[in-house]
N, CA and C atoms as an extended XYZ file, in Angstrom:
588
Properties=species:S:1:pos:R:3:atomname:S:1:resname:S:1:resid:I:1 pbc="F F F"
N        15.718       96.726       -6.858 N   MET     1
C        14.855       95.833       -6.125 CA  MET     1
C        13.388       96.078       -6.471 C   MET     1
N        13.015       97.361       -6.568 N   ALA     2
C        11.633       97.694       -6.910 CA  ALA     2
C        11.311       97.248       -8.336 C   ALA     2
N        12.330       97.311       -9.201 N   ARG     3
C        12.123       96.881      -10.584 CA  ARG     3
C        11.831       95.380      -10.638 C   ARG     3
N        12.551       94.600       -9.851 N   THR     4
C        12.325       93.156       -9.791 CA  THR     4
C        10.935       92.847       -9.255 C   THR     4
N        10.511       93.551       -8.217 N   ALA     5
C         9.179       93.342       -7.646 CA  ALA     5
C         8.099       93.696       -8.669 C   ALA     5
N         8.311       94.770       -9.429 N   ASN     6
C         7.360       95.172      -10.452 CA  ASN     6
C         7.267       94.119      -11.560 C   ASN     6
N         8.407       93.584      -11.974 N   GLN     7
C         8.422       92.536      -12.992 CA  GLN     7
C         7.708       91.275      -12.488 C   GLN     7
N         7.906       90.956      -11.215 N   MET     8
C         7.243       89.793      -10.642 CA  MET     8
C         5.727       89.993      -10.631 C   MET     8
N         5.287       91.194      -10.266 N   ARG     9
C         3.846       91.488      -10.276 CA  ARG     9
C         3.266       91.356      -11.688 C   ARG     9
N         4.023       91.813      -12.671 N   GLN    10
C         3.558       91.712      -14.055 CA  GLN    10
C         3.445       90.248      -14.490 C   GLN    10
N         4.417       89.436      -14.096 N   LEU    11
C         4.358       88.004      -14.427 CA  LEU    11
C         3.138       87.345      -13.779 C   LEU    11
N         2.888       87.680      -12.515 N   TYR    12
C         1.731       87.115      -11.820 CA  TYR    12
C         0.430       87.610      -12.466 C   TYR    12
N         0.395       88.859      -12.905 N   ALA    13
C        -0.793       89.389      -13.580 CA  ALA    13
C        -1.029       88.666      -14.905 C   ALA    13
N         0.047       88.381      -15.634 N   MET    14
C        -0.086       87.619      -16.878 CA  MET    14
C        -0.589       86.209      -16.606 C   MET    14
N        -0.077       85.594      -15.566 N   CYS    15
C        -0.531       84.252      -15.202 CA  CYS    15
C        -2.008       84.281      -14.807 C   CYS    15
N        -2.413       85.294      -14.038 N   ALA    16
C        -3.813       85.421      -13.617 CA  ALA    16
C        -4.717       85.605      -14.830 C   ALA    16
N        -4.279       86.395      -15.801 N   THR    17
C        -5.051       86.595      -17.028 CA  THR    17
C        -5.214       85.274      -17.777 C   THR    17
N        -4.143       84.487      -17.851 N   ALA    18
C        -4.217       83.185      -18.516 CA  ALA    18
C        -5.173       82.246      -17.775 C   ALA    18
N        -5.185       82.317      -16.441 N   LEU    19
C        -6.108       81.495      -15.657 CA  LEU    19
C        -7.559       81.878      -15.953 C   LEU    19
N        -7.833       83.177      -15.991 N   VAL    20
C        -9.199       83.662      -16.233 CA  VAL    20
C        -9.656       83.298      -17.644 C   VAL    20
N        -8.759       83.370      -18.609 N   MET    21
C        -9.117       83.074      -19.996 CA  MET    21
C        -9.187       81.577      -20.274 C   MET    21
N        -8.771       80.753      -19.310 N   GLY    22
C        -8.805       79.303      -19.502 CA  GLY    22
C        -7.625       78.755      -20.268 C   GLY    22
N        -6.587       79.560      -20.436 N   ARG    23
C        -5.389       79.129      -21.161 CA  ARG    23
C        -4.356       78.474      -20.253 C   ARG    23
N        -4.601       78.518      -18.958 N   ALA    24
C        -3.705       77.900      -17.979 CA  ALA    24
C        -4.555       77.382      -16.828 C   ALA    24
N        -3.953       76.518      -16.014 N   ASP    25
C        -4.630       76.064      -14.806 CA  ASP    25
C        -3.663       76.169      -13.631 C   ASP    25
N        -4.188       75.984      -12.431 N   LEU    26
C        -3.359       76.145      -11.231 CA  LEU    26
C        -2.220       75.136      -11.169 C   LEU    26
N        -2.476       73.910      -11.608 N   ASP    27
C        -1.410       72.902      -11.583 CA  ASP    27
C        -0.251       73.317      -12.480 C   ASP    27
N        -0.575       73.809      -13.658 N   GLY    28
C         0.469       74.265      -14.581 CA  GLY    28
C         1.236       75.442      -14.024 C   GLY    28
N         0.517       76.391      -13.419 N   ALA    29
C         1.180       77.554      -12.822 CA  ALA    29
C         2.100       77.126      -11.687 C   ALA    29
N         1.636       76.186      -10.892 N   ASP    30
C         2.444       75.679       -9.783 CA  ASP    30
C         3.672       74.935      -10.306 C   ASP    30
N         3.488       74.156      -11.355 N   ASP    31
C         4.599       73.374      -11.915 CA  ASP    31
C         5.717       74.247      -12.483 C   ASP    31
N         5.365       75.399      -13.054 N   VAL    32
C         6.405       76.258      -13.638 CA  VAL    32
C         7.025       77.208      -12.618 C   VAL    32
N         6.564       77.162      -11.377 N   GLY    33
C         7.234       77.925      -10.331 CA  GLY    33
C         6.467       79.068       -9.716 C   GLY    33
N         5.235       79.309      -10.116 N   PHE    34
C         4.443       80.363       -9.481 CA  PHE    34
C         3.981       79.883       -8.108 C   PHE    34
N         4.047       80.770       -7.143 N   ASP    35
C         3.509       80.483       -5.815 CA  ASP    35
C         2.031       80.835       -5.857 C   ASP    35
N         1.167       79.840       -5.976 N   ILE    36
C        -0.257       80.105       -6.174 CA  ILE    36
C        -0.936       80.615       -4.907 C   ILE    36
N        -0.221       80.635       -3.794 N   GLU    37
C        -0.759       81.142       -2.525 CA  GLU    37
C        -0.210       82.520       -2.160 C   GLU    37
N         0.607       83.102       -3.014 N   LEU    38
C         1.224       84.397       -2.723 CA  LEU    38
C         0.184       85.511       -2.823 C   LEU    38
N        -0.093       86.215       -1.715 N   PRO    39
C        -1.106       87.281       -1.740 CA  PRO    39
C        -0.526       88.560       -2.351 C   PRO    39
N        -0.751       88.737       -3.637 N   ILE    40
C        -0.087       89.817       -4.361 CA  ILE    40
C        -1.065       90.844       -4.935 C   ILE    40
N        -2.326       90.486       -5.134 N   PHE    41
C        -3.274       91.357       -5.818 CA  PHE    41
C        -4.192       92.086       -4.836 C   PHE    41
N        -4.402       93.369       -5.088 N   THR    42
C        -5.346       94.162       -4.285 CA  THR    42
C        -6.772       93.885       -4.765 C   THR    42
N        -7.751       94.471       -4.077 N   VAL    43
C        -9.153       94.297       -4.457 CA  VAL    43
C        -9.379       94.818       -5.878 C   VAL    43
N        -8.882       96.026       -6.177 N   GLY    44
C        -9.071       96.610       -7.504 CA  GLY    44
C        -8.421       95.789       -8.600 C   GLY    44
N        -7.191       95.333       -8.367 N   GLN    45
C        -6.491       94.519       -9.361 CA  GLN    45
C        -7.223       93.199       -9.597 C   GLN    45
N        -7.674       92.589       -8.517 N   THR    46
C        -8.365       91.306       -8.629 CA  THR    46
C        -9.679       91.465       -9.376 C   THR    46
N       -10.430       92.517       -9.049 N   ALA    47
C       -11.702       92.764       -9.737 CA  ALA    47
C       -11.480       92.975      -11.230 C   ALA    47
N       -10.420       93.704      -11.575 N   GLU    48
C       -10.117       93.954      -12.987 CA  GLU    48
C        -9.675       92.675      -13.692 C   GLU    48
N        -8.792       91.894      -13.038 N   LEU    49
C        -8.290       90.668      -13.654 CA  LEU    49
C        -9.398       89.636      -13.849 C   LEU    49
N       -10.261       89.502      -12.848 N   ALA    50
C       -11.323       88.494      -12.913 CA  ALA    50
C       -12.586       89.016      -13.582 C   ALA    50
N       -12.584       90.295      -13.989 N   ASN    51
C       -13.734       90.922      -14.634 CA  ASN    51
C       -14.984       90.841      -13.740 C   ASN    51
N       -14.787       91.231      -12.478 N   ILE    52
C       -15.853       91.206      -11.481 CA  ILE    52
C       -15.915       92.592      -10.840 C   ILE    52
N       -17.090       93.041      -10.515 N   HIS    53
C       -17.238       94.320       -9.817 CA  HIS    53
C       -16.672       94.171       -8.407 C   HIS    53
N       -15.973       95.178       -7.879 N   PRO    54
C       -15.405       95.083       -6.526 CA  PRO    54
C       -16.446       94.760       -5.446 C   PRO    54
N       -17.693       95.243       -5.607 N   GLN    55
C       -18.729       94.915       -4.619 CA  GLN    55
C       -19.069       93.431       -4.647 C   GLN    55
N       -19.074       92.825       -5.834 N   THR    56
C       -19.308       91.379       -5.961 CA  THR    56
C       -18.180       90.622       -5.282 C   THR    56
N       -16.989       91.124       -5.462 N   LEU    57
C       -15.819       90.521       -4.820 CA  LEU    57
C       -15.953       90.565       -3.299 C   LEU    57
N       -16.379       91.680       -2.763 N   ARG    58
C       -16.578       91.817       -1.317 CA  ARG    58
C       -17.707       90.908       -0.830 C   ARG    58
N       -18.747       90.765       -1.644 N   GLN    59
C       -19.852       89.875       -1.276 CA  GLN    59
C       -19.366       88.426       -1.226 C   GLN    59
N       -18.580       88.002       -2.205 N   TYR    60
C       -18.017       86.652       -2.209 CA  TYR    60
C       -17.164       86.423       -0.962 C   TYR    60
N       -16.450       87.466       -0.548 N   ASP    61
C       -15.635       87.378        0.659 CA  ASP    61
C       -16.530       87.202        1.893 C   ASP    61
N       -17.596       87.989        1.990 N   ARG    62
C       -18.511       87.884        3.136 CA  ARG    62
C       -19.173       86.506        3.208 C   ARG    62
N       -19.493       85.931        2.041 N   LEU    63
C       -20.143       84.619        1.996 CA  LEU    63
C       -19.162       83.462        2.188 C   LEU    63
N       -17.873       83.765        2.166 N   GLY    64
C       -16.863       82.724        2.352 CA  GLY    64
C       -16.513       81.969        1.090 C   GLY    64
N       -16.995       82.461       -0.050 N   LEU    65
C       -16.687       81.816       -1.320 CA  LEU    65
C       -15.201       81.955       -1.646 C   LEU    65
N       -14.663       83.108       -1.340 N   ILE    66
C       -13.240       83.402       -1.495 CA  ILE    66
C       -12.754       83.910       -0.144 C   ILE    66
N       -11.596       83.425        0.286 N   ARG    67
C       -11.046       83.870        1.570 CA  ARG    67
C        -9.677       84.514        1.337 C   ARG    67
N        -9.666       85.809        1.052 N   PRO    68
C        -8.380       86.473        0.805 CA  PRO    68
C        -7.577       86.597        2.101 C   PRO    68
N        -6.290       86.732        1.928 N   GLN    69
C        -5.428       86.982        3.077 CA  GLN    69
C        -5.486       88.474        3.396 C   GLN    69
N        -5.063       88.822        4.593 N   ARG    70
C        -5.119       90.226        5.021 CA  ARG    70
C        -3.722       90.735        5.339 C   ARG    70
N        -3.525       92.029        5.059 N   THR    71
C        -2.274       92.673        5.446 CA  THR    71
C        -2.368       93.048        6.922 C   THR    71
N        -1.294       93.575        7.463 N   GLY    72
C        -1.302       94.024        8.854 CA  GLY    72
C        -2.350       95.089        9.118 C   GLY    72
N        -2.649       95.910        8.120 N   GLY    73
C        -3.654       96.968        8.251 CA  GLY    73
C        -5.068       96.495        7.951 C   GLY    73
N        -5.238       95.225        7.584 N   GLY    74
C        -6.563       94.681        7.319 CA  GLY    74
C        -6.994       94.701        5.859 C   GLY    74
N        -6.134       95.163        4.955 N   ALA    75
C        -6.483       95.203        3.533 CA  ALA    75
C        -6.460       93.787        2.956 C   ALA    75
N        -7.385       93.521        2.051 N   ARG    76
C        -7.465       92.207        1.417 CA  ARG    76
C        -6.379       92.079        0.346 C   ARG    76
N        -5.791       90.894        0.292 N   ARG    77
C        -4.830       90.565       -0.758 CA  ARG    77
C        -5.201       89.191       -1.314 C   ARG    77
N        -5.248       89.110       -2.640 N   TYR    78
C        -5.678       87.891       -3.321 CA  TYR    78
C        -4.501       87.209       -4.002 C   TYR    78
N        -4.607       85.895       -4.142 N   CYS    79
C        -3.555       85.103       -4.780 CA  CYS    79
C        -4.094       84.503       -6.084 C   CYS    79
N        -3.250       83.782       -6.799 N   LEU    80
C        -3.655       83.158       -8.056 CA  LEU    80
C        -4.787       82.153       -7.837 C   LEU    80
N        -4.743       81.420       -6.738 N   ARG    81
C        -5.811       80.452       -6.444 CA  ARG    81
C        -7.152       81.171       -6.313 C   ARG    81
N        -7.159       82.334       -5.647 N   ASP    82
C        -8.389       83.107       -5.481 CA  ASP    82
C        -8.922       83.570       -6.834 C   ASP    82
N        -8.033       84.022       -7.699 N   ILE    83
C        -8.462       84.502       -9.020 CA  ILE    83
C        -9.030       83.357       -9.851 C   ILE    83
N        -8.414       82.189       -9.775 N   ALA    84
C        -8.944       81.030      -10.503 CA  ALA    84
C       -10.328       80.654       -9.973 C   ALA    84
N       -10.500       80.724       -8.642 N   ARG    85
C       -11.814       80.418       -8.046 CA  ARG    85
C       -12.857       81.458       -8.471 C   ARG    85
N       -12.463       82.719       -8.514 N   LEU    86
C       -13.387       83.774       -8.944 CA  LEU    86
C       -13.833       83.582      -10.392 C   LEU    86
N       -12.894       83.253      -11.257 N   ALA    87
C       -13.228       83.038      -12.666 CA  ALA    87
C       -14.181       81.851      -12.806 C   ALA    87
N       -13.910       80.796      -12.057 N   ARG    88
C       -14.775       79.604      -12.103 CA  ARG    88
C       -16.155       79.932      -11.535 C   ARG    88
N       -16.212       80.713      -10.459 N   ALA    89
C       -17.493       81.101       -9.848 CA  ALA    89
C       -18.313       81.925      -10.825 C   ALA    89
N       -17.667       82.853      -11.519 N   GLN    90
C       -18.375       83.667      -12.507 CA  GLN    90
C       -18.947       82.802      -13.632 C   GLN    90
N       -18.162       81.861      -14.081 N   CYS    91
C       -18.613       80.961      -15.141 CA  CYS    91
C       -19.813       80.135      -14.677 C   CYS    91
N       -19.723       79.571      -13.477 N   LEU    92
C       -20.823       78.760      -12.950 CA  LEU    92
C       -22.073       79.591      -12.719 C   LEU    92
N       -21.904       80.811      -12.274 N   SER    93
C       -23.040       81.675      -11.984 CA  SER    93
C       -23.712       82.182      -13.257 C   SER    93
N       -22.925       82.727      -14.158 N   GLN    94
C       -23.501       83.359      -15.344 CA  GLN    94
C       -23.849       82.365      -16.449 C   GLN    94
N       -22.992       81.401      -16.702 N   ASP    95
C       -23.222       80.468      -17.808 CA  ASP    95
C       -24.130       79.297      -17.418 C   ASP    95
N       -23.960       78.820      -16.184 N   GLU    96
C       -24.703       77.634      -15.762 CA  GLU    96
C       -25.910       77.964      -14.889 C   GLU    96
N       -25.982       79.180      -14.362 N   GLY    97
C       -27.115       79.585      -13.531 CA  GLY    97
C       -27.158       78.923      -12.167 C   GLY    97
N       -26.012       78.569      -11.615 N   ILE    98
C       -25.934       77.894      -10.310 CA  ILE    98
C       -25.902       78.948       -9.207 C   ILE    98
N       -26.620       78.674       -8.114 N   ASN    99
C       -26.651       79.635       -7.004 CA  ASN    99
C       -25.341       79.600       -6.218 C   ASN    99
N       -25.160       80.558       -5.328 N   LEU   100
C       -23.880       80.725       -4.624 CA  LEU   100
C       -23.535       79.546       -3.723 C   LEU   100
N       -24.524       78.942       -3.056 N   SER   101
C       -24.203       77.787       -2.203 CA  SER   101
C       -23.761       76.599       -3.054 C   SER   101
N       -24.371       76.431       -4.227 N   GLY   102
C       -23.938       75.375       -5.141 CA  GLY   102
C       -22.537       75.634       -5.673 C   GLY   102
N       -22.262       76.897       -5.975 N   ILE   103
C       -20.929       77.269       -6.457 CA  ILE   103
C       -19.878       76.981       -5.393 C   ILE   103
N       -20.194       77.325       -4.154 N   ALA   104
C       -19.241       77.080       -3.057 CA  ALA   104
C       -18.927       75.591       -2.944 C   ALA   104
N       -19.946       74.751       -3.049 N   ARG   105
C       -19.733       73.296       -2.940 CA  ARG   105
C       -18.939       72.771       -4.130 C   ARG   105
N       -19.252       73.232       -5.314 N   ILE   106
C       -18.523       72.798       -6.515 CA  ILE   106
C       -17.050       73.192       -6.421 C   ILE   106
N       -16.779       74.433       -6.005 N   LEU   107
C       -15.390       74.881       -5.881 CA  LEU   107
C       -14.636       74.073       -4.835 C   LEU   107
N       -15.309       73.746       -3.744 N   GLU   108
C       -14.684       72.933       -2.693 CA  GLU   108
C       -14.320       71.546       -3.229 C   GLU   108
N       -15.233       70.916       -3.952 N   LEU   109
C       -14.970       69.588       -4.510 CA  LEU   109
C       -13.887       69.628       -5.588 C   LEU   109
N       -13.886       70.676       -6.415 N   GLU   110
C       -12.854       70.789       -7.438 CA  GLU   110
C       -11.472       70.972       -6.815 C   GLU   110
N       -11.389       71.734       -5.738 N   GLU   111
C       -10.099       71.919       -5.060 CA  GLU   111
C        -9.630       70.612       -4.419 C   GLU   111
N       -10.550       69.895       -3.812 N   GLU   112
C       -10.194       68.596       -3.217 CA  GLU   112
C        -9.703       67.630       -4.298 C   GLU   112
N       -10.387       67.624       -5.426 N   ASN   113
C        -9.996       66.775       -6.545 CA  ASN   113
C        -8.609       67.160       -7.064 C   ASN   113
N        -8.345       68.454       -7.160 N   ARG   114
C        -7.033       68.928       -7.620 CA  ARG   114
C        -5.925       68.490       -6.670 C   ARG   114
N        -6.187       68.604       -5.374 N   GLN   115
C        -5.187       68.191       -4.380 CA  GLN   115
C        -4.907       66.695       -4.473 C   GLN   115
N        -5.945       65.898       -4.656 N   LEU   116
C        -5.768       64.447       -4.781 CA  LEU   116
C        -4.983       64.099       -6.044 C   LEU   116
N        -5.261       64.777       -7.155 N   ARG   117
C        -4.497       64.544       -8.387 CA  ARG   117
C        -3.027       64.872       -8.186 C   ARG   117
N        -2.750       65.976       -7.496 N   ARG   118
C        -1.353       66.350       -7.225 CA  ARG   118
C        -0.664       65.296       -6.358 C   ARG   118
N        -1.377       64.787       -5.373 N   GLU   119
C        -0.803       63.769       -4.487 CA  GLU   119
C        -0.507       62.484       -5.254 C   GLU   119
N        -1.426       62.055       -6.098 N   VAL   120
C        -1.208       60.850       -6.906 CA  VAL   120
C        -0.025       61.059       -7.842 C   VAL   120
N         0.050       62.214       -8.475 N   LYS   121
C         1.162       62.513       -9.382 CA  LYS   121
C         2.496       62.504       -8.630 C   LYS   121
N         2.507       63.087       -7.446 N   ARG   122
C         3.742       63.113       -6.649 CA  ARG   122
C         4.169       61.710       -6.267 C   ARG   122
N         3.209       60.877       -5.903 N   MET   123
C         3.540       59.513       -5.498 CA  MET   123
C         4.008       58.674       -6.688 C   MET   123
N         3.464       58.927       -7.867 N   GLN   124
C         3.858       58.171       -9.048 CA  GLN   124
C         5.236       58.577       -9.545 C   GLN   124
N         5.615       59.814       -9.367 N   THR   125
C         6.905       60.284       -9.871 CA  THR   125
C         8.028       60.166       -8.858 C   THR   125
N         7.727       59.744       -7.638 N   SER   126
C         8.787       59.670       -6.629 CA  SER   126
C         9.786       58.566       -6.945 C   SER   126
N         9.361       57.495       -7.646 N   GLY   127
C        10.290       56.465       -8.062 CA  GLY   127
C        10.658       55.453       -6.995 C   GLY   127
N        10.156       55.554       -5.815 N   GLU   128
C        10.440       54.548       -4.798 CA  GLU   128
C         9.169       54.203       -4.051 C   GLU   128
N         9.255       53.113       -3.330 N   GLU   129
C         8.094       52.671       -2.581 CA  GLU   129
C         7.837       53.621       -1.418 C   GLU   129
N         6.589       53.733       -1.035 N   SER   130
C         6.221       54.624        0.055 CA  SER   130
C         6.000       53.829        1.327 C   SER   130
N         6.205       54.495        2.439 N   VAL   131
C         5.948       53.922        3.746 CA  VAL   131
C         4.840       54.749        4.378 C   VAL   131
N         3.853       54.091        4.946 N   PHE   132
C         2.720       54.786        5.529 CA  PHE   132
C         2.608       54.461        7.008 C   PHE   132
N         2.048       55.400        7.746 N   ALA   133
C         1.835       55.224        9.182 CA  ALA   133
C         0.549       55.942        9.563 C   ALA   133
N         0.092       55.679       10.761 N   ALA   134
C        -1.098       56.371       11.262 CA  ALA   134
C        -0.647       57.664       11.936 C   ALA   134
N        -1.305       58.766       11.572 N   GLY   135
C        -0.996       60.055       12.175 CA  GLY   135
C        -1.686       60.194       13.520 C   GLY   135
N        -1.411       61.271       14.208 N   ARG   136
C        -2.020       61.517       15.521 CA  ARG   136
C        -3.528       61.604       15.460 C   ARG   136
N        -4.037       62.122       14.334 N   ASP   137
C        -5.481       62.272       14.188 CA  ASP   137
C        -6.146       61.012       13.646 C   ASP   137
N        -5.374       59.964       13.407 N   GLY   138
C        -5.920       58.711       12.917 CA  GLY   138
C        -5.877       58.574       11.410 C   GLY   138
N        -5.538       59.646       10.692 N   ASN   139
C        -5.442       59.576        9.233 CA  ASN   139
C        -4.146       58.891        8.832 C   ASN   139
N        -4.147       58.305        7.659 N   ILE   140
C        -2.944       57.661        7.141 CA  ILE   140
C        -2.064       58.728        6.520 C   ILE   140
N        -0.787       58.730        6.902 N   VAL   141
C         0.162       59.710        6.383 CA  VAL   141
C         1.356       58.981        5.783 C   VAL   141
N         1.959       59.596        4.781 N   GLU   142
C         3.156       59.027        4.173 CA  GLU   142
C         4.372       59.466        4.977 C   GLU   142
N         5.222       58.519        5.279 N   VAL   143
C         6.432       58.809        6.033 CA  VAL   143
C         7.577       58.900        5.033 C   VAL   143
N         8.282       60.015        5.025 N   PRO   144
C         9.385       60.132        4.068 CA  PRO   144
C        10.486       59.130        4.387 C   PRO   144
N        10.966       58.474        3.350 N   ARG   145
C        12.041       57.500        3.527 CA  ARG   145
C        13.366       58.243        3.604 C   ARG   145
N        14.266       57.686        4.389 N   SER   146
C        15.567       58.331        4.476 CA  SER   146
C        16.656       57.352        4.070 C   SER   146
N        17.711       57.870        3.499 N   ASN   147
C        18.844       57.026        3.120 CA  ASN   147
C        19.550       56.489        4.339 C   ASN   147
N        19.482       57.226        5.423 N   ARG   148
C        20.148       56.808        6.643 CA  ARG   148
C        19.586       55.485        7.158 C   ARG   148
N        18.262       55.362        7.146 N   ALA   149
C        17.634       54.114        7.594 CA  ALA   149
C        17.990       52.975        6.649 C   ALA   149
N        18.038       53.245        5.356 N   ARG   150
C        18.376       52.206        4.385 CA  ARG   150
C        19.813       51.725        4.607 C   ARG   150
N        20.741       52.644        4.827 N   LEU   151
C        22.130       52.265        5.082 CA  LEU   151
C        22.244       51.459        6.367 C   LEU   151
N        21.473       51.845        7.377 N   TRP   152
C        21.490       51.123        8.649 CA  TRP   152
C        20.992       49.692        8.456 C   TRP   152
N        19.902       49.525        7.700 N   ARG   153
C        19.371       48.179        7.454 CA  ARG   153
C        20.379       47.332        6.685 C   ARG   153
N        21.047       47.929        5.690 N   ASN   154
C        22.042       47.177        4.929 CA  ASN   154
C        23.212       46.761        5.811 C   ASN   154
N        23.631       47.637        6.709 N   ALA   155
C        24.732       47.294        7.615 CA  ALA   155
C        24.332       46.161        8.546 C   ALA   155
N        23.115       46.171        9.002 N   ILE   156
C        22.646       45.114        9.906 CA  ILE   156
C        22.593       43.779        9.183 C   ILE   156
N        22.225       43.791        7.931 N   ARG   157
C        22.148       42.536        7.171 CA  ARG   157
C        23.514       41.882        7.039 C   ARG   157
N        24.552       42.674        6.997 N   ARG   158
C        25.898       42.140        6.806 CA  ARG   158
C        26.579       41.748        8.113 C   ARG   158
N        26.149       42.337        9.193 N   GLU   159
C        26.821       42.085       10.461 CA  GLU   159
C        26.006       41.143       11.330 C   GLU   159
N        26.701       40.363       12.116 N   THR   160
C        26.020       39.582       13.145 CA  THR   160
C        26.166       40.345       14.443 C   THR   160
N        25.157       40.288       15.231 N   ARG   161
C        25.184       40.999       16.504 CA  ARG   161
C        25.109       39.978       17.622 C   ARG   161
N        25.892       40.208       18.630 N   GLU   162
C        25.842       39.347       19.797 CA  GLU   162
C        25.007       40.024       20.859 C   GLU   162
N        24.039       39.286       21.357 N   LEU   163
C        23.219       39.781       22.433 CA  LEU   163
C        23.467       38.932       23.651 C   LEU   163
N        23.502       39.538       24.810 N   PRO   164
C        23.721       38.718       26.002 CA  PRO   164
C        22.534       37.784       26.203 C   PRO   164
N        22.860       36.537       26.468 N   GLY   165
C        21.828       35.542       26.745 CA  GLY   165
C        21.799       35.246       28.234 C   GLY   165
N        21.026       34.275       28.589 N   ARG   166
C        21.009       33.870       30.000 CA  ARG   166
C        22.300       33.161       30.335 C   ARG   166
N        22.858       33.502       31.446 N   PRO   167
C        24.084       32.774       31.828 CA  PRO   167
C        23.730       31.339       32.219 C   PRO   167
N        24.550       30.439       31.703 N   THR   168
C        24.365       29.040       32.094 CA  THR   168
C        24.972       28.846       33.459 C   THR   168
N        24.731       27.727       34.077 N   SER   169
C        25.264       27.491       35.422 CA  SER   169
C        26.788       27.445       35.404 C   SER   169
N        27.385       26.903       34.321 N   ALA   170
C        28.854       26.847       34.232 CA  ALA   170
C        29.415       28.257       34.080 C   ALA   170
N        28.726       29.090       33.283 N   ALA   171
C        29.222       30.448       33.065 CA  ALA   171
C        29.086       31.271       34.334 C   ALA   171
N        27.988       31.119       35.064 N   SER   172
C        27.832       31.902       36.279 CA  SER   172
C        28.807       31.447       37.349 C   SER   172
N        29.095       30.147       37.391 N   GLN   173
C        30.086       29.664       38.355 CA  GLN   173
C        31.472       30.141       37.971 C   GLN   173
N        31.774       30.147       36.650 N   ALA   174
C        33.082       30.605       36.201 CA  ALA   174
C        33.252       32.082       36.527 C   ALA   174
N        32.181       32.872       36.352 N   GLY   175
C        32.262       34.288       36.655 CA  GLY   175
C        32.405       34.512       38.150 C   GLY   175
N        31.778       33.685       38.955 N   ALA   176
C        31.845       33.841       40.409 CA  ALA   176
C        33.233       33.522       40.930 C   ALA   176
N        33.902       32.557       40.294 N   TYR   177
C        35.229       32.165       40.763 CA  TYR   177
C        36.347       32.875       40.046 C   TYR   177
N        35.985       33.860       39.148 N   GLY   178
C        37.027       34.605       38.448 CA  GLY   178
C        37.615       33.860       37.285 C   GLY   178
N        37.009       32.765       36.888 N   ASN   179
C        37.504       31.992       35.761 CA  ASN   179
C        37.210       32.758       34.480 C   ASN   179
N        38.183       32.941       33.634 N   THR   180
C        37.995       33.659       32.372 CA  THR   180
C        38.100       32.700       31.206 C   THR   180
N        37.711       31.502       31.394 N   ASP   181
C        37.761       30.508       30.342 CA  ASP   181
C        36.901       30.970       29.166 C   ASP   181
N        37.437       30.983       27.957 N   ALA   182
C        36.725       31.467       26.771 CA  ALA   182
C        35.506       30.620       26.464 C   ALA   182
N        35.602       29.303       26.736 N   ASP   183
C        34.458       28.431       26.449 CA  ASP   183
C        33.278       28.770       27.342 C   ASP   183
N        33.528       29.081       28.595 N   ALA   184
C        32.442       29.422       29.514 CA  ALA   184
C        31.797       30.746       29.091 C   ALA   184
N        32.591       31.698       28.621 N   ALA   185
C        32.061       32.987       28.198 CA  ALA   185
C        31.212       32.831       26.936 C   ALA   185
N        31.666       31.974       26.001 N   ASP   186
C        30.900       31.759       24.771 CA  ASP   186
C        29.564       31.096       25.057 C   ASP   186
N        29.502       30.235       26.109 N   ASP   187
C        28.241       29.578       26.433 CA  ASP   187
C        27.207       30.564       26.947 C   ASP   187
N        27.642       31.706       27.465 N   SER   188
C        26.688       32.655       28.050 CA  SER   188
C        26.115       33.630       27.028 C   SER   188
N        26.532       33.554       25.780 N   LYS   189
C        26.031       34.467       24.755 CA  LYS   189
C        25.344       33.668       23.657 C   LYS   189
N        24.380       34.294       23.036 N   SER   190
C        23.729       33.664       21.889 CA  SER   190
C        23.970       34.550       20.676 C   SER   190
N        24.080       33.943       19.538 N   MET   191
C        24.319       34.677       18.293 CA  MET   191
C        22.979       34.965       17.638 C   MET   191
N        22.802       36.204       17.215 N   VAL   192
C        21.579       36.570       16.526 CA  VAL   192
C        21.968       37.234       15.221 C   VAL   192
N        21.354       36.818       14.156 N   LEU   193
C        21.594       37.414       12.851 CA  LEU   193
C        20.348       38.200       12.471 C   LEU   193
N        20.530       39.482       12.235 N   TRP   194
C        19.406       40.352       11.863 CA  TRP   194
C        19.311       40.377       10.355 C   TRP   194
N        18.132       40.335        9.860 N   GLY   195
C        17.950       40.439        8.422 CA  GLY   195
C        16.494       40.415        8.041 C   GLY   195
N        16.264       40.873        6.836 N   TRP   196
C        14.884       40.887        6.316 CA  TRP   196
C        14.831       40.085        5.057 C   TRP   196
């Protein structure tokens, strides 16, 4: 079991190295099965992988540029997304000369853009039409389609349903006198055909 965990850590370290070197991106890592939110790297490992001094890493944490997850004891743990953000922050800071507040805004917009691209890709590859509704907060949300509802709609299209209508005077009199005449009963119902 420990051997498997060690191999997994090595794979994640290789992926993090590829992210820092620009040979991979988060979408690609996610597509091949890496959990980009898995908190696997310690402060020292992250600093080494991202080529950042541990104090710089702690400063980024204090400023909210990177928000690592915490263990039960309070130790910081970083994920692949954090390492990609650190590499991008270093590039923006050292190569482009952008200040930390500008870097924070750029990283926020890039993450939002990445999420939107993933959503568009998911919607394009789903292969069926989407159904949308208003969420509790007022935002538009996609409602997952179910085969059960589709089967129900198809069954309704094929069947006619009888709904009770208003009883006519003949039907109410027949019912009052115990008459079970079929014609009187048919007059009290209306036929409705459901369909789209």
